Amino acid sequence: MPLLIQNIGVDQFGLVNLALSVIILFNIVVGFGYNLSAPREVAVNQGDKSALSHLVSNVFSAKILLASVATLSILIGIFGFNLFQEYRIILALSVLLLFSEATLPLWFFQGMEKMKLISIANIFSKLLYLMGIVLFIHSPDQSQWVNFMMGVFGLIINLSLLFYIHQFLGIRFYRPEISAIVKSLRDNVLLFFSNLASHISINGGLIILSFFSVAETLGMYSLAERVVMVLRLFPALIIQAIFPNSSRLIKEDPISFFKFLKKVYLRVLVAGACLSMATYWSAPWVIRVLSRSEFKESVDYLQLLASVPFLACLNIGNVILLLVSDLKELLFRASWMMCLYMVVVSAFLTSAMGGIGLCIGIISTEVVVFLICLVLLYRHNRMLIYGFYL
């Protein structure tokens, strides 16, 4: 981030992040709920290489097909309907990130509970990306290559991981089974729309702000947002980490499941509170380090958004209860209620107060989604609420 802001300027940095926000939105289409459903399938079939091989082949085939459809949609929007005028070239070159997402085997390693390798690969990918920025990004007119390089290096690393899965884990790649792919897509429809709504609620702020502000303001806000969104990954990573084990425990020993979830939840709340407080107090220093400038507006945004990691941690227990109980319909309803609230409230507050209003809207959304999930769970299955909260 410091190198990018210094080399391409805060306004181009804002446009690069705006293009990235659009791509990440389409990445939800590419994922199509597989990032939630596939780890459970892998965990159940850990000892069956044949079943895993067919699962892996079908999931990757489906995601590559979805990436192709998403890419075509973006290119038609850019060159057919003249959309995204201000950052059309940046966005067109960013579509490689869709195929990077399609080939990412994170869901496989989650289900196998072997996250060390995927973590090392991710670090290596980011180091290559950093090297690319240092070597090739030196002026604002080169900003179009920023997301492209992220996609290239991500794709290279992901293909290497697929080679490892085949060569060392004994997973074979079969011709895709159309009927199995269609069935999985049908089964994942609710998860897809839930993920889409959650993404809009969490990451749609920059897109909303783009309707009311200039590129420089987008850059100021995106600088703070990037920091907070990285920190907000903490509760999401916790959910991904404990989901496979939770899925097994609730079937084998519900009492042990609730004890395990309570123990994790309390520790995560403490860690989330510490993370939020540290972010608030260090906000001026963080912005100064990342931008090498004194952007007071970015500091204000970051201090307001500092509570987001802790507030997001509040809902970890509810989300795990919904996932392990396979309550896709409730998750779908909660996600879209959250999305509707976020879009309406944030758009209103942003139009009235600019970036500050958007921050308030995002903070309130985290509180509202916790209450929504709690009420839906209580109305549908009170035993889950009693087992976890009492």
XYZ file of C-alpha atoms in Angstrom:
390
model
C 0.000 0.000 0.000
C 2.717 2.586 0.758
C 4.439 1.790 -2.541
C 1.205 1.951 -4.515
C 0.070 5.256 -3.020
C 3.501 6.787 -3.534
C 3.858 5.535 -7.118
C 0.346 5.931 -8.571
C -1.189 8.584 -6.283
C -4.166 8.446 -3.962
C -6.744 9.042 -6.739
C -5.511 6.130 -8.911
C -5.221 4.030 -5.754
C -8.914 4.677 -5.195
C -9.795 3.588 -8.753
C -7.665 0.435 -8.469
C -9.517 -0.479 -5.279
C -12.871 0.351 -6.855
C -12.082 -2.048 -9.735
C -10.989 -4.639 -7.172
C -14.301 -4.217 -5.325
C -16.199 -4.951 -8.546
C -14.048 -8.042 -9.208
C -14.531 -9.321 -5.662
C -18.280 -8.919 -6.136
C -18.077 -11.154 -9.230
C -15.834 -13.537 -7.277
C -18.929 -14.348 -5.226
C -20.441 -15.653 -8.463
C -17.296 -17.709 -9.100
C -17.380 -19.123 -5.568
C -21.146 -19.821 -5.783
C -21.287 -21.105 -2.213
C -18.632 -23.785 -2.761
C -16.370 -22.134 -0.192
C -18.963 -23.094 2.439
C -20.369 -26.372 1.103
C -17.216 -27.977 -0.359
C -15.124 -28.003 2.879
C -17.858 -30.007 4.580
C -17.921 -32.520 1.696
C -14.128 -32.823 1.783
C -14.144 -33.312 5.570
C -16.718 -36.100 5.313
C -14.748 -37.903 2.551
C -11.208 -37.355 3.843
C -10.334 -41.053 3.631
C -11.925 -41.741 0.242
C -9.521 -40.714 -2.562
C -11.967 -41.670 -5.315
C -14.804 -39.555 -3.898
C -12.412 -36.665 -3.281
C -11.115 -36.868 -6.852
C -14.602 -36.615 -8.325
C -15.516 -33.805 -5.910
C -12.370 -31.807 -6.714
C -12.820 -32.267 -10.466
C -16.445 -31.149 -10.405
C -15.933 -28.156 -8.126
C -12.989 -26.769 -10.090
C -14.796 -27.323 -13.398
C -17.872 -25.498 -12.114
C -15.845 -22.575 -10.765
C -13.841 -22.177 -13.997
C -17.098 -22.161 -15.967
C -18.527 -19.514 -13.638
C -15.315 -17.445 -13.950
C -15.662 -17.529 -17.750
C -19.293 -16.350 -17.545
C -18.363 -13.576 -15.096
C -15.468 -12.428 -17.309
C -17.712 -12.302 -20.367
C -20.293 -10.277 -18.433
C -17.711 -7.713 -17.330
C -16.199 -7.343 -20.818
C -19.667 -6.911 -22.363
C -20.429 -4.249 -19.748
C -17.167 -2.437 -20.484
C -16.981 -2.596 -24.274
C -20.630 -3.250 -25.169
C -22.445 -0.840 -22.849
C -19.579 1.599 -22.060
C -19.878 1.053 -18.306
C -17.132 1.767 -15.731
C -15.764 4.597 -17.914
C -13.341 6.069 -15.385
C -11.560 2.782 -14.719
C -12.552 0.529 -17.626
C -9.002 -0.561 -18.588
C -8.076 -1.257 -14.965
C -11.208 -3.389 -14.606
C -10.702 -5.225 -17.921
C -7.187 -6.250 -16.897
C -8.442 -7.265 -13.445
C -10.589 -10.144 -14.764
C -7.636 -12.532 -14.379
C -8.412 -12.393 -10.656
C -11.631 -14.301 -11.401
C -9.634 -17.287 -12.648
C -7.265 -16.948 -9.710
C -10.309 -17.321 -7.450
C -11.633 -20.262 -9.504
C -8.396 -22.238 -9.107
C -7.834 -21.415 -5.422
C -7.996 -24.751 -3.524
C -8.559 -23.135 -0.120
C -11.813 -25.069 0.381
C -9.991 -28.370 -0.219
C -7.281 -27.712 2.359
C -9.915 -26.464 4.824
C -11.796 -29.729 4.571
C -8.567 -31.718 4.884
C -7.586 -29.506 7.874
C -4.174 -28.829 6.302
C -4.038 -25.054 6.219
C -0.291 -24.636 6.689
C 0.544 -25.196 3.025
C -2.156 -22.840 1.737
C -0.940 -20.157 4.160
C 2.651 -20.476 2.952
C 1.492 -20.377 -0.672
C -0.559 -17.244 0.005
C 2.414 -15.483 1.592
C 4.599 -16.459 -1.352
C 1.976 -15.145 -3.792
C 1.849 -11.797 -1.995
C 5.645 -11.552 -1.982
C 5.700 -12.073 -5.758
C 3.003 -9.406 -6.064
C 5.093 -7.023 -3.950
C 8.113 -7.726 -6.168
C 6.006 -6.939 -9.234
C 4.930 -3.591 -7.760
C 8.536 -2.681 -6.936
C 9.804 -3.606 -10.403
C 6.997 -2.447 -12.698
C 4.676 0.092 -11.028
C 6.330 3.525 -11.008
C 3.770 6.045 -12.306
C -0.014 6.690 -12.331
C -0.416 5.501 -15.948
C 0.801 2.039 -14.859
C -2.026 1.615 -12.334
C -3.895 -0.572 -14.855
C -1.385 -3.378 -14.221
C -1.737 -3.508 -10.415
C -4.683 -5.923 -10.194
C -3.506 -7.765 -13.298
C -0.249 -8.704 -11.574
C -2.135 -9.840 -8.492
C -4.143 -12.160 -10.720
C -1.103 -13.510 -12.580
C 0.857 -14.402 -9.463
C -2.201 -15.802 -7.708
C -2.973 -18.026 -10.690
C 0.611 -19.319 -10.868
C 0.626 -20.243 -7.185
C -2.821 -21.860 -7.385
C -1.820 -24.032 -10.331
C 1.236 -25.117 -8.331
C -1.063 -26.118 -5.461
C -3.221 -28.146 -7.847
C -0.089 -29.958 -9.024
C 0.744 -30.715 -5.370
C -2.778 -32.035 -4.746
C -2.474 -34.355 -7.723
C 1.130 -35.452 -7.301
C 1.493 -35.787 -3.533
C -2.041 -36.290 -2.203
C -3.097 -38.741 -4.887
C -6.098 -36.751 -6.118
C -6.933 -37.429 -9.762
C -8.632 -34.972 -12.087
C -11.518 -36.478 -14.021
C -13.667 -35.160 -16.817
C -16.403 -33.033 -15.193
C -19.744 -34.723 -14.551
C -22.382 -32.337 -15.871
C -25.216 -33.809 -13.809
C -23.169 -33.574 -10.574
C -22.176 -29.975 -11.347
C -25.787 -28.961 -12.064
C -26.917 -30.611 -8.824
C -24.211 -28.860 -6.783
C -25.089 -25.500 -8.337
C -28.743 -26.075 -7.495
C -27.886 -27.081 -3.925
C -25.667 -24.003 -3.489
C -28.117 -21.386 -4.741
C -29.090 -20.205 -1.252
C -25.457 -20.171 -0.100
C -24.529 -18.144 -3.182
C -27.170 -15.503 -2.557
C -26.235 -15.448 1.125
C -22.584 -14.864 0.237
C -23.550 -12.211 -2.310
C -25.649 -10.324 0.217
C -22.942 -10.608 2.890
C -20.308 -9.336 0.487
C -22.393 -6.335 -0.532
C -23.023 -5.562 3.121
C -19.347 -5.839 4.099
C -17.454 -4.688 1.016
C -19.987 -2.641 -0.930
C -19.200 0.609 0.860
C -16.620 1.792 -1.669
C -19.040 1.228 -4.549
C -21.742 3.225 -2.734
C -19.259 6.017 -1.987
C -18.261 6.171 -5.685
C -21.735 7.548 -6.506
C -21.302 10.498 -4.153
C -17.558 11.335 -4.105
C -14.551 12.077 -6.299
C -11.566 9.760 -6.865
C -9.441 11.430 -4.176
C -12.079 10.800 -1.497
C -12.366 7.210 -2.703
C -8.612 6.880 -2.208
C -8.777 8.314 1.308
C -11.610 5.995 2.290
C -10.181 2.906 0.572
C -6.903 3.375 2.451
C -8.746 3.048 5.775
C -11.126 0.398 4.456
C -8.300 -1.862 3.262
C -6.844 -1.894 6.771
C -10.187 -2.665 8.392
C -11.162 -5.310 5.842
C -7.876 -7.132 6.491
C -8.614 -7.071 10.226
C -12.191 -8.147 9.572
C -10.836 -11.336 8.027
C -10.050 -12.449 11.584
C -13.594 -13.649 12.465
C -14.044 -15.071 8.947
C -10.843 -17.088 9.304
C -11.968 -18.361 12.694
C -15.232 -19.569 11.153
C -13.354 -21.320 8.340
C -10.921 -22.895 10.777
C -13.475 -24.368 13.199
C -16.209 -25.214 10.689
C -14.992 -28.731 9.682
C -14.433 -29.835 13.299
C -17.742 -28.260 14.384
C -19.589 -30.139 11.624
C -18.313 -33.453 12.975
C -18.784 -32.627 16.666
C -22.439 -31.601 16.425
C -23.268 -34.997 14.892
C -21.092 -37.100 17.193
C -21.384 -35.246 20.526
C -23.571 -32.088 20.722
C -22.490 -31.335 24.306
C -18.824 -31.312 23.313
C -19.736 -29.151 20.317
C -21.318 -26.447 22.479
C -18.379 -26.528 24.933
C -15.931 -26.216 22.064
C -17.829 -23.347 20.419
C -18.226 -21.423 23.699
C -14.520 -21.743 24.431
C -13.551 -20.471 20.976
C -16.176 -17.696 21.058
C -15.014 -16.175 24.354
C -11.376 -16.156 23.261
C -12.255 -14.624 19.906
C -14.290 -11.854 21.577
C -11.313 -10.919 23.758
C -8.958 -10.983 20.785
C -11.413 -8.949 18.691
C -11.744 -6.302 21.414
C -7.966 -5.991 21.682
C -7.681 -5.764 17.901
C -10.259 -2.977 17.679
C -8.735 -0.950 20.520
C -5.243 -1.292 19.067
C -6.522 -0.157 15.675
C -8.209 2.915 17.125
C -5.180 4.116 19.080
C -2.670 3.351 16.330
C -4.756 4.807 13.472
C -2.629 7.974 12.925
C 0.580 5.920 12.898
C -0.909 3.229 10.605
C -2.073 5.778 8.018
C 1.261 7.592 8.170
C 3.177 4.341 7.620
C 0.922 3.119 4.797
C 0.607 6.395 2.908
C 3.800 8.164 3.978
C 1.584 11.231 4.321
C -0.645 12.877 6.914
C -4.130 12.030 5.634
C -6.349 13.194 8.502
C -9.476 12.164 6.601
C -8.212 8.589 6.370
C -7.344 8.612 10.085
C -10.910 9.677 10.924
C -12.342 6.881 8.774
C -10.035 4.284 10.321
C -10.821 5.297 13.888
C -14.546 5.112 13.176
C -14.229 1.706 11.520
C -11.905 0.343 14.223
C -14.842 -1.236 16.061
C -15.784 -3.379 13.034
C -13.479 -6.369 13.827
C -14.913 -6.726 17.340
C -18.519 -6.270 16.217
C -17.989 -8.875 13.487
C -16.718 -11.328 16.115
C -20.066 -11.096 17.933
C -21.789 -13.056 15.181
C -19.321 -15.956 14.937
C -21.398 -18.208 17.191
C -24.614 -17.548 15.266
C -22.999 -18.192 11.874
C -21.449 -21.492 13.015
C -24.818 -22.627 14.412
C -26.471 -21.839 11.079
C -23.789 -23.594 9.037
C -23.402 -26.809 11.027
C -27.191 -27.187 11.248
C -27.439 -26.699 7.472
C -29.941 -23.875 7.941
C -29.274 -22.406 4.499
C -32.664 -20.726 4.278
C -32.171 -18.854 7.553
C -28.670 -17.803 6.493
C -30.129 -16.602 3.201
C -32.822 -14.563 4.937
C -30.370 -13.059 7.437
C -27.893 -12.114 4.703
C -30.439 -10.336 2.545
C -32.046 -8.534 5.470
C -28.546 -7.312 6.392
C -27.833 -6.352 2.783
C -31.061 -4.390 2.412
C -30.407 -2.542 5.663
C -26.805 -1.740 4.725
C -27.575 -0.449 1.220
C -30.507 1.734 2.269
C -28.986 3.140 5.458
C -25.460 3.570 4.086
C -26.672 5.221 0.869
C -28.785 7.675 2.864
C -26.020 8.468 5.364
C -23.362 8.715 2.624
C -25.443 11.155 0.594
C -25.911 13.291 3.722
C -22.506 12.955 5.443
C -20.081 11.530 2.875
C -17.475 9.015 4.034
C -18.293 9.547 7.713
C -21.905 8.589 7.078
C -20.777 5.453 5.252
C -18.638 4.442 8.244
C -21.624 4.850 10.576
C -23.763 2.762 8.237
C -21.207 -0.064 8.134
C -20.793 -0.089 11.932
C -24.543 -0.235 12.505
C -24.842 -3.078 9.965
C -22.554 -5.296 12.048
C -24.799 -4.800 15.084
C -28.003 -5.327 13.125
C -26.872 -8.590 11.506
C -25.996 -10.032 14.923
C -29.498 -9.237 16.175
C -31.102 -10.585 12.989
C -29.284 -13.932 13.231
C -30.046 -14.198 16.934
C -33.783 -13.616 16.435
C -34.022 -16.001 13.463
C -32.216 -18.759 15.328
C -34.372 -18.259 18.402
C -37.578 -18.438 16.386
C -36.480 -21.484 14.374
C -34.490 -23.617 16.837
C -34.381 -22.387 20.419
C -32.375 -25.432 21.557
C -29.384 -24.166 19.574
C -29.614 -20.788 21.308
C -30.043 -22.353 24.738
C -27.171 -24.789 24.157
C -24.752 -22.065 23.106
C -25.715 -18.942 25.042
C -26.937 -20.496 28.306
